[in-house]
Structure formats: structure tokens, C-alpha cells
mmCIF file of C-alpha atoms and ligand atoms in Angstrom:
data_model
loop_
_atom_site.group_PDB
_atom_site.id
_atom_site.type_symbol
_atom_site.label_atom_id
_atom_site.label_comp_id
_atom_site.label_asym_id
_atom_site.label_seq_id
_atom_site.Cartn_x
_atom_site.Cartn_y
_atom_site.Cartn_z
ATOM 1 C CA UNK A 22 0.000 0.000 0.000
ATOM 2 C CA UNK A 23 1.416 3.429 -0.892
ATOM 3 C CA UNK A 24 0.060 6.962 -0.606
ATOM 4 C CA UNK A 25 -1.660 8.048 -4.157
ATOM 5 C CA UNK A 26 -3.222 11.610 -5.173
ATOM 6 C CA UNK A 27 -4.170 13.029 -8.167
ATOM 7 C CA UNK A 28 -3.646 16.692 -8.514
ATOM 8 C CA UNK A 29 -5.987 18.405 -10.458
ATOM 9 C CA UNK A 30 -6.881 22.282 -10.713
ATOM 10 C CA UNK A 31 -9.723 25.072 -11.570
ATOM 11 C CA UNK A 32 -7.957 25.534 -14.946
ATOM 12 C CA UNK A 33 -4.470 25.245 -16.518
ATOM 13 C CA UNK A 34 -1.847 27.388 -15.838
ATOM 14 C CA UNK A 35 -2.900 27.377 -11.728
ATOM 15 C CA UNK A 36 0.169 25.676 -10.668
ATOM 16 C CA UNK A 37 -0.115 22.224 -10.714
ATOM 17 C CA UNK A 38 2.941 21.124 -12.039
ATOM 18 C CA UNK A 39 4.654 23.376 -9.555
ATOM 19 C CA UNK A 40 2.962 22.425 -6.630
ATOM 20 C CA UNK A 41 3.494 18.484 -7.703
ATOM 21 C CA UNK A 42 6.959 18.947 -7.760
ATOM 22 C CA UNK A 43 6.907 20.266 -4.240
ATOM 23 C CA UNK A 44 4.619 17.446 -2.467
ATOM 24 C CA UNK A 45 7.005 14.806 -4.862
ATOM 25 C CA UNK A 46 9.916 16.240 -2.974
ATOM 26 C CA UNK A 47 8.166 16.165 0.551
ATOM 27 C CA UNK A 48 7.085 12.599 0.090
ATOM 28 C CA UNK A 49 10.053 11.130 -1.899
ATOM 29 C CA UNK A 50 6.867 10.294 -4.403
ATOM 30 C CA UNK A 51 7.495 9.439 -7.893
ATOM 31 C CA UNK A 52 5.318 11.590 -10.201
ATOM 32 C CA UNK A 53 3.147 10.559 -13.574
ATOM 33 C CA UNK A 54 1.673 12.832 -16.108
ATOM 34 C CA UNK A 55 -0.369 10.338 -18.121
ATOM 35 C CA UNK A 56 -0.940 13.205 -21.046
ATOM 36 C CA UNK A 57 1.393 15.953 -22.057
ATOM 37 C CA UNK A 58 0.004 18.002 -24.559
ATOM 38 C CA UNK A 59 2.935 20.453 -25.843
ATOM 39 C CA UNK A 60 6.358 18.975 -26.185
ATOM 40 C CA UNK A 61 7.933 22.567 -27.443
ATOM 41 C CA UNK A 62 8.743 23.461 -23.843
ATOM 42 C CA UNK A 63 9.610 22.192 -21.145
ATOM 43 C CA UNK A 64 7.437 19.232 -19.985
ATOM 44 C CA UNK A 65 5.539 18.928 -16.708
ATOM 45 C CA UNK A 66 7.484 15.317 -16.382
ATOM 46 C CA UNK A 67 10.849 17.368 -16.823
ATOM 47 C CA UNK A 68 9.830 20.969 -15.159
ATOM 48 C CA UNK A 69 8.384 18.217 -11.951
ATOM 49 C CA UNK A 70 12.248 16.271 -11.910
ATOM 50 C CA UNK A 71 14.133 19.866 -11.635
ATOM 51 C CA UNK A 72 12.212 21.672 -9.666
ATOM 52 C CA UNK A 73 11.475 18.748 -7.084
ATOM 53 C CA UNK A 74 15.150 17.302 -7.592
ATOM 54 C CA UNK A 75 13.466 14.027 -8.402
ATOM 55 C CA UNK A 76 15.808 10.948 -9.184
ATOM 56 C CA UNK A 77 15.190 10.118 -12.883
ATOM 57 C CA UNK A 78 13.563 6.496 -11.940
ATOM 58 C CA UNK A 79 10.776 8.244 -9.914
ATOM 59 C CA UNK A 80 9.420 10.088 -13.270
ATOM 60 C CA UNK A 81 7.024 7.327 -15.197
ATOM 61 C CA UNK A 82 6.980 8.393 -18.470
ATOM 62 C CA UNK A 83 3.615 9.387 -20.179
ATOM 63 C CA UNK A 84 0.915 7.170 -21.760
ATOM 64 C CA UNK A 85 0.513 9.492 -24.405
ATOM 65 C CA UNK A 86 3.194 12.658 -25.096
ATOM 66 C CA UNK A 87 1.398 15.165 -27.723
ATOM 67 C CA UNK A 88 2.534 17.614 -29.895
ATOM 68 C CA UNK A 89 0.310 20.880 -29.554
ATOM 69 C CA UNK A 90 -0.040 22.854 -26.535
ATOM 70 C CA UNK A 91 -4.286 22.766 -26.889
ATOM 71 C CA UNK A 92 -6.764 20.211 -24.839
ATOM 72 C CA UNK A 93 -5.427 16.617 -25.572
ATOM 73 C CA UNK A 94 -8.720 15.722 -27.582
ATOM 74 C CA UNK A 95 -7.435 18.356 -30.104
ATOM 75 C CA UNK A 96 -3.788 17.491 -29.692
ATOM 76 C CA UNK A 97 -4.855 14.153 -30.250
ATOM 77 C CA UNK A 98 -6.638 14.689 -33.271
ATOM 78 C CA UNK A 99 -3.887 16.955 -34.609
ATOM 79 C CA UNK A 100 -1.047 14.080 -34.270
ATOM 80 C CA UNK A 101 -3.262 11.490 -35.835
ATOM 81 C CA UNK A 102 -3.744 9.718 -32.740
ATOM 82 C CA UNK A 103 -7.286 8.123 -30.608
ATOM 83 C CA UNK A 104 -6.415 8.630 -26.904
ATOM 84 C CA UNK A 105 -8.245 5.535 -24.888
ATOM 85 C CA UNK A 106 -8.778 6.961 -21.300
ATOM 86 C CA UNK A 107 -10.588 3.314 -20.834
ATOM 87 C CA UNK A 108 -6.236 1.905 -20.770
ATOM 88 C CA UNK A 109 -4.939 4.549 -18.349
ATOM 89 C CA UNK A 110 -4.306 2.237 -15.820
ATOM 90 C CA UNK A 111 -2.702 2.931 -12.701
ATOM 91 C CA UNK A 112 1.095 2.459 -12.715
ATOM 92 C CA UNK A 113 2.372 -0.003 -9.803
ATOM 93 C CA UNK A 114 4.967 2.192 -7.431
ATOM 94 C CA UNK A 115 6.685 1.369 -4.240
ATOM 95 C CA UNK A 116 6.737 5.204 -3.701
ATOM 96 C CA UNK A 117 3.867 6.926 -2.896
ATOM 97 C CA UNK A 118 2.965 8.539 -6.466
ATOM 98 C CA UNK A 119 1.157 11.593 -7.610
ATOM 99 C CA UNK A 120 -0.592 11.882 -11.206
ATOM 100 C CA UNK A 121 -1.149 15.208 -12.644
ATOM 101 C CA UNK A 122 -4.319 15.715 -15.151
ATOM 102 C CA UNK A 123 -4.126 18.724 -17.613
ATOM 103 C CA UNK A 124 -6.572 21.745 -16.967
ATOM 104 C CA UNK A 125 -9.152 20.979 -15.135
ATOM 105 C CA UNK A 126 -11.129 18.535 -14.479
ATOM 106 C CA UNK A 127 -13.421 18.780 -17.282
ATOM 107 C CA UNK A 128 -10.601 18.766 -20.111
ATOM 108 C CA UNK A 129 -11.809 16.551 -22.958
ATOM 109 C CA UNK A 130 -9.723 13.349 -23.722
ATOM 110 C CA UNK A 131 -11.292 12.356 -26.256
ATOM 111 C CA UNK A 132 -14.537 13.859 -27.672
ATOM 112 C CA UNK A 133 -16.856 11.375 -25.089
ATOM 113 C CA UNK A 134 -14.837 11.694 -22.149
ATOM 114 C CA UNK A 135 -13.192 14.144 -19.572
ATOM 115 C CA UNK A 136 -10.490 13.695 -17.125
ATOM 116 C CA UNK A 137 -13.241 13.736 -14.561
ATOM 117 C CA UNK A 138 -14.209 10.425 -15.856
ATOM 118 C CA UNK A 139 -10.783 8.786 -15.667
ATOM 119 C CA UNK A 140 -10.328 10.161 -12.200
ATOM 120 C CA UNK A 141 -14.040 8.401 -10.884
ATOM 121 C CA UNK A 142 -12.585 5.338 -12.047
ATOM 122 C CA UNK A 143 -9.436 5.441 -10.310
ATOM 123 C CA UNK A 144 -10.970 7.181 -7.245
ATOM 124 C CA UNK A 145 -7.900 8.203 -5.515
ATOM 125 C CA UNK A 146 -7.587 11.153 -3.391
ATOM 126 C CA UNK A 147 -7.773 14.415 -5.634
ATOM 127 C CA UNK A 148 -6.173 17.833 -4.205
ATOM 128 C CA UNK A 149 -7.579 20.351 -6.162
ATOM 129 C CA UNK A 150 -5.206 23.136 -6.693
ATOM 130 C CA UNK A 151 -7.140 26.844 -6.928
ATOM 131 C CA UNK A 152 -5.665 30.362 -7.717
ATOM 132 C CA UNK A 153 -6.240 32.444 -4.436
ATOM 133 C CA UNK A 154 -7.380 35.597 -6.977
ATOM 134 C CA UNK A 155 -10.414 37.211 -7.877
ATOM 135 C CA UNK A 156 -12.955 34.547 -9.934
ATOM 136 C CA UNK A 157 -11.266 31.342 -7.969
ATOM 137 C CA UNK A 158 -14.592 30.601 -5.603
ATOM 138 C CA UNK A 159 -16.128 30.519 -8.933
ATOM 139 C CA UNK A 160 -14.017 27.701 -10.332
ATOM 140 C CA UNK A 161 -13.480 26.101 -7.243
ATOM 141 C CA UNK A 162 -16.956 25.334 -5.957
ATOM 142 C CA UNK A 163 -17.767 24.484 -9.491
ATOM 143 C CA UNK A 164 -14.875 22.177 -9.752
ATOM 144 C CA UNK A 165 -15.995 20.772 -6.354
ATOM 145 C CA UNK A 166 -19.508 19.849 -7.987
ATOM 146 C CA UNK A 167 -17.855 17.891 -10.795
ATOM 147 C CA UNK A 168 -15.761 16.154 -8.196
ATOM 148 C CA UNK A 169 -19.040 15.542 -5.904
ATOM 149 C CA UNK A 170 -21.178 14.392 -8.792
ATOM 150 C CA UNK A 171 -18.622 11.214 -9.474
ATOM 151 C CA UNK A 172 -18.526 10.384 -5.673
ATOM 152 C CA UNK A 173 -14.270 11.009 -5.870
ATOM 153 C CA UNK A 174 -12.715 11.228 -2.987
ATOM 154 C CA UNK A 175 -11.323 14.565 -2.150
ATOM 155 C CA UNK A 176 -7.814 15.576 -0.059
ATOM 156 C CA UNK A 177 -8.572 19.170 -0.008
ATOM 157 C CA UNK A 178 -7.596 22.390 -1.675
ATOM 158 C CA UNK A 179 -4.190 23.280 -2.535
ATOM 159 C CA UNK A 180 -4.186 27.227 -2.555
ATOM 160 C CA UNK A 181 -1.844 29.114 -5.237
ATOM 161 C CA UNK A 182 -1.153 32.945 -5.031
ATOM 162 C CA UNK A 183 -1.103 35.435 -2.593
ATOM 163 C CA UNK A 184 -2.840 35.278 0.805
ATOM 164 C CA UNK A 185 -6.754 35.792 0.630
ATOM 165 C CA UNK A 186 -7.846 35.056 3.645
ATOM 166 C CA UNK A 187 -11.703 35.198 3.176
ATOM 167 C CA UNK A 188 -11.501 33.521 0.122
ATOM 168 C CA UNK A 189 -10.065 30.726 1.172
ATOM 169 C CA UNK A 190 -12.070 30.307 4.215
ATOM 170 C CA UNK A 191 -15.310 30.639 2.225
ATOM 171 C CA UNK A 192 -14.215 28.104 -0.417
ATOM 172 C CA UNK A 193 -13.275 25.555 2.516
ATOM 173 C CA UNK A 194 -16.845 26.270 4.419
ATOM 174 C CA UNK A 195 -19.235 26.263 1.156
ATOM 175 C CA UNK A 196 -17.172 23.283 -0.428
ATOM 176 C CA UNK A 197 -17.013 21.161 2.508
ATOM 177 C CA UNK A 198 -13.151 20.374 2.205
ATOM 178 C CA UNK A 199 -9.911 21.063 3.845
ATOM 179 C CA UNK A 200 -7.701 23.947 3.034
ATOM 180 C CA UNK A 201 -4.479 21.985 2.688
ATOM 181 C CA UNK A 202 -2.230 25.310 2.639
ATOM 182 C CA UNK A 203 -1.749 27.963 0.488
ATOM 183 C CA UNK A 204 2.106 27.928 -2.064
ATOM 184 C CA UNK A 205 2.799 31.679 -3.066
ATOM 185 C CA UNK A 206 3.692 33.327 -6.295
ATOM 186 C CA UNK A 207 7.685 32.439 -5.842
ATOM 187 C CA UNK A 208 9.891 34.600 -7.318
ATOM 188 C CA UNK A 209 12.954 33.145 -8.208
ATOM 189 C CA UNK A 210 11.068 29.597 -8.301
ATOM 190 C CA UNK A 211 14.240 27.485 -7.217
ATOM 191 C CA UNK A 212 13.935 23.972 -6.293
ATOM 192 C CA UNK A 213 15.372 25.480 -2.834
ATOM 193 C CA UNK A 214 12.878 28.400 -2.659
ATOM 194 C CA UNK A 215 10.217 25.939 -3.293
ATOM 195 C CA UNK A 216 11.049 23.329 -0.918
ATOM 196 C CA UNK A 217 11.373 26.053 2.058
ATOM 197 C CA UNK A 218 7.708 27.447 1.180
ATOM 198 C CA UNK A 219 6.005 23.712 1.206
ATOM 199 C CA UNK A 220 7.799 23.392 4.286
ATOM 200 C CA UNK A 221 6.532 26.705 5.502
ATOM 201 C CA UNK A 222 2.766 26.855 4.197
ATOM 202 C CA UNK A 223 1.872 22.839 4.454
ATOM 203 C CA UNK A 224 2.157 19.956 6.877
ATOM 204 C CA UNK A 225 3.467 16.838 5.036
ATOM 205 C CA UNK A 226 1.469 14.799 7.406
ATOM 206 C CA UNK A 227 -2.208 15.634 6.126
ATOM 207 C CA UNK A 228 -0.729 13.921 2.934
ATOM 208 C CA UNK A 229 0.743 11.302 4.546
ATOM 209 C CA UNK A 230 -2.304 9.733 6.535
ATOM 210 C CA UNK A 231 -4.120 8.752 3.255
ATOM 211 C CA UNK A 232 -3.180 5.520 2.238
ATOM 212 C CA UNK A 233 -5.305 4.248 -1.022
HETATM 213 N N1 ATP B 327 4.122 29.002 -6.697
HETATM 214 C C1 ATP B 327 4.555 29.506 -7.849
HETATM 215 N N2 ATP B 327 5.492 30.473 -7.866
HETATM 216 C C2 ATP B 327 5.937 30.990 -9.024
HETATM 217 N N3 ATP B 327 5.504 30.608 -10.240
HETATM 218 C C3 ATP B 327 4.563 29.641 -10.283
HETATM 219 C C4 ATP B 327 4.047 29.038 -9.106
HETATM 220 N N4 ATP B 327 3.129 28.121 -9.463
HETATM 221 C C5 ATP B 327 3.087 28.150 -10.795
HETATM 222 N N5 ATP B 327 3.942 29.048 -11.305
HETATM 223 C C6 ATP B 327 4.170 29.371 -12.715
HETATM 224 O O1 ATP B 327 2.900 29.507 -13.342
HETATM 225 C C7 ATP B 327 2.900 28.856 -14.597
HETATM 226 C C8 ATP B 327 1.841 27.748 -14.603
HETATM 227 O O2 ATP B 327 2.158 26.811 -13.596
HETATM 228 P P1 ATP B 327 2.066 25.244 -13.858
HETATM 229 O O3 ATP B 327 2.796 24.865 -15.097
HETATM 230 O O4 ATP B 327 2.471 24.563 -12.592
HETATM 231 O O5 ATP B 327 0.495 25.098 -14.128
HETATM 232 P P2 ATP B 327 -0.346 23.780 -14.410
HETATM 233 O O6 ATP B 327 -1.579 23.889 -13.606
HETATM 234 O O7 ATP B 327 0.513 22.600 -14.184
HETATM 235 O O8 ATP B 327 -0.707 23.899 -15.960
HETATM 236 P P3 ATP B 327 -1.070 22.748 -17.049
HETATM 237 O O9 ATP B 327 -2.562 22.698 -17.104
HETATM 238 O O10 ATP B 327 -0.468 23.267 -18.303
HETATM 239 O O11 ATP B 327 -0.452 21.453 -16.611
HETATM 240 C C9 ATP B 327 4.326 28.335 -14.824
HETATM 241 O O12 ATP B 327 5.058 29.298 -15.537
HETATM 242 C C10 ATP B 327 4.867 28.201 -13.415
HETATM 243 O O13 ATP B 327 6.278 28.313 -13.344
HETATM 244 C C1 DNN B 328 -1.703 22.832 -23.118
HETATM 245 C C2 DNN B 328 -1.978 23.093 -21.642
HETATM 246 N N1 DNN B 328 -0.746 23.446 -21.000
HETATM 247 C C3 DNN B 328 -2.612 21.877 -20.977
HETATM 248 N N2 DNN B 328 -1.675 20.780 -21.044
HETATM 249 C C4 DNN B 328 -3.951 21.488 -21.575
HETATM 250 C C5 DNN B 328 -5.011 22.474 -21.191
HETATM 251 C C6 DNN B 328 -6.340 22.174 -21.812
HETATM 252 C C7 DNN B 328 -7.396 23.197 -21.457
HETATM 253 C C8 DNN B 328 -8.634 23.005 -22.234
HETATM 254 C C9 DNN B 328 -9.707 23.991 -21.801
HETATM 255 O O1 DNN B 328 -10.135 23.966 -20.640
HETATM 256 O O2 DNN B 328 -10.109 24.828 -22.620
HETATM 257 MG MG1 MG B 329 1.117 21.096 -15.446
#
């Protein structure tokens, strides 16, 4: 038995890969991203093994790696390729392991299905990771109804951004889940930097007593 989450978010761009890379670190987890759509840039596999100082082994490499930056149904379509969220399959680990979706939670996969769907099959523990800025109860409590609808299991909310108190607190009370912390904008983001704020803003142990 190992410790298994999937971290999902209100939207791309929120900070998921970031904040993976982080709990990775804290938990000596290895870390999957079953679809990367964009291979330009840095991927979220490679961004996830420098800023979390990950050994090489604990990065499983991606079910399907896609060429366009755009929701993988597209991407998909673009390479020439039919994504089947039906063989994402969990990947055996020994360390605990995190899995990052892309977007949110309602991101097509294919033009029937959304990472929503993949995520009620696996039911694992998701931590939804919200921006703390102006629109975020919004897309969190919204999020939180597509997560309730599926019966998935939640960890809690994984703040990014500066401190909004009331915010936070209102998300937490109207969507019935734990604030798990709150990761601000970093600035250098350093693998040291980032390890010192996780430290700072979370306690490794709320992640730790979940064992799926
Ligand atoms: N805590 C942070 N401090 C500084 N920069 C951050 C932080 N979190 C995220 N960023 C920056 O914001 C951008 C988006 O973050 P990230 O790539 O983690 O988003 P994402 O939710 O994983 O997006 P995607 O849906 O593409 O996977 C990146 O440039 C990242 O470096
Ligand atoms: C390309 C990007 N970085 C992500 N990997 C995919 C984001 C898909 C978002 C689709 C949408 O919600 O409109
Ligand atoms: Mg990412």
C-alpha cells in the first residue's frame, strides 16, 4: 500500500505542475503525467524532476506525449492519434505517487470523455489546486460539484497565489473540504525556494495519513 493523489486544478496554468513537484519532494513520491500536450517546452514530467530534484527512476513516463499545446482531444486529433482513457491504468509504485491531469477537471480526452471520468474510475484522493485571486470561488466550488457528482474522494484544496484570507475560508466552508495550505507566487522559483515554502505553508502529514 502506498500513498496516491491526483492533482488536479480550476484551470491550466494554476500551478499544478509546480505544486506536484513540491509534495514529490516532501514525500520522496514518484510523479506521472499520463498526457502531455505540448512537447515545445519544457514538460511537466521534466519541469516536476528539476524543480522537485526528483531521481530520474521516480518520473514514469507518459501514456501518451502530444505535440500541440491545446486540450489533448485536439492534440490528439492533430497528431493522428485516438487517446483511450478506458487503458490509463494505474502504474504499480513502491513510492507513494502523484498523477497530474491537464486543466481541469473537465478537459476533454477524447470527444466522449473528460479527465473527470478517468479520475471516478481510479478514485484516488484528488487535491484540487485553486488560484487564491479574484474569480477562484467561482471555479473552485464548481470544480468541487464535478468532483461531488462522481462520488471522488477529495484531499482538499491546494491554494496558489497570494494570501486571501476570506476567500479561502469561504471556499473551505461552502465546499465542505480542507484547506491543505496555500504555495505563493515564488519569485525566483528554485527547487530550494520551493522546498522552504512547502515546508513553511503545508504539513506533510495531512498527505501522509491517506493511504489508497
Ligand atoms: N508558486 C509559484 N510560484 C511561481 N511561479 C509559479 C508558481 N506556481 C506556478 N507558477 C508558474 O505559473 C505557470 C503555470 O504553472 P504550472 O505549469 O504549474 O500550471 P499547471 O496547472 O501545471 O498547468 P497545465 O494545465 O499546463 O499542466 C508556470 O510558468 C509556473 O512556473
Ligand atoms: C496545453 C496546456 N498546458 C494543458 N496541457 C492542456 C489544457 C487544456 C485546457 C482546455 C480547456 O479547458 O479549454
Ligand atoms: Mg502542469
Amino acid at each position: 500500500m502506498s500513498l496516491r493523489f491526483v492533482v488536479t486544478a480550476t484551470d491550466t496554468g494554476v500551478g499544478k505542475t509546480v505544486f506536484s513537484a513540491a509534495l514529490a519532494d516532501a514525500l520522496g513520491a514518484c510523479y506521472w503525467k499520463p498526457i502531455q500536450a505540448g512537447l515545445d517546452e519544457e514538460t511537466d514530467s521534466e519541469t516536476v524532476r528539476r524543480l522537485g530534484r526528483l531521481p530520474p527512476q521516480h518520473i514514469l513516463p507518459e501514456a501518451w506525449r502530444l505535440k500541440t499545446p491545446a486540450s489533448p482531444h485536439l492534440a490528439a486529433d492533430i497528431d493522428g492519434l485516438a487517446l483511450r482513457p478506458e487503458a490509463l491504468h494505474l502504474p504499480k509504485t513502491t513510492s507513494p505517487l502523484i498523477i497530474e491531469g491537464a486543466g481541469g477537471l473537465l478537459v476533454p480526452l477524447t470527444r466522449r470523455e473528460v479527465f473527470a471520468d478517468v479520475f471516478a474510475r481510479w478514485r484516488l484522493p484528488i487535491i484540487l489546486c485553486a488560484r487564491t485571486g479574484l474569480g477562484t470561488i467561482n471555479h473552485t466550488l464548481l470544480s468541487l460539484e464535478a468532483i461531488r457528482r462522481r462520488q471522488i474522494p477529495v484531499l482538499g484544496i491546494a491554494f496558489i497565489g497570494d494570501a486571501q484570507p476570506d476567500t479561502q475560508q469561504i471556499i473551505a466552508e461552502m465546499g465542505g473540504v480542507p484547506s491543505l495550505g496555500r504555495l505563493p507566487r515564488l519569485d525566483p522559483l528554485t527547487p530550494d525556494a520551493l522546498r522552504e515554502s512547502f515546508r513553511r505553508h503545508f504539513d506533510v502529514s495531512q498527505f501522509q495519513e491517506r493511504c489508497v
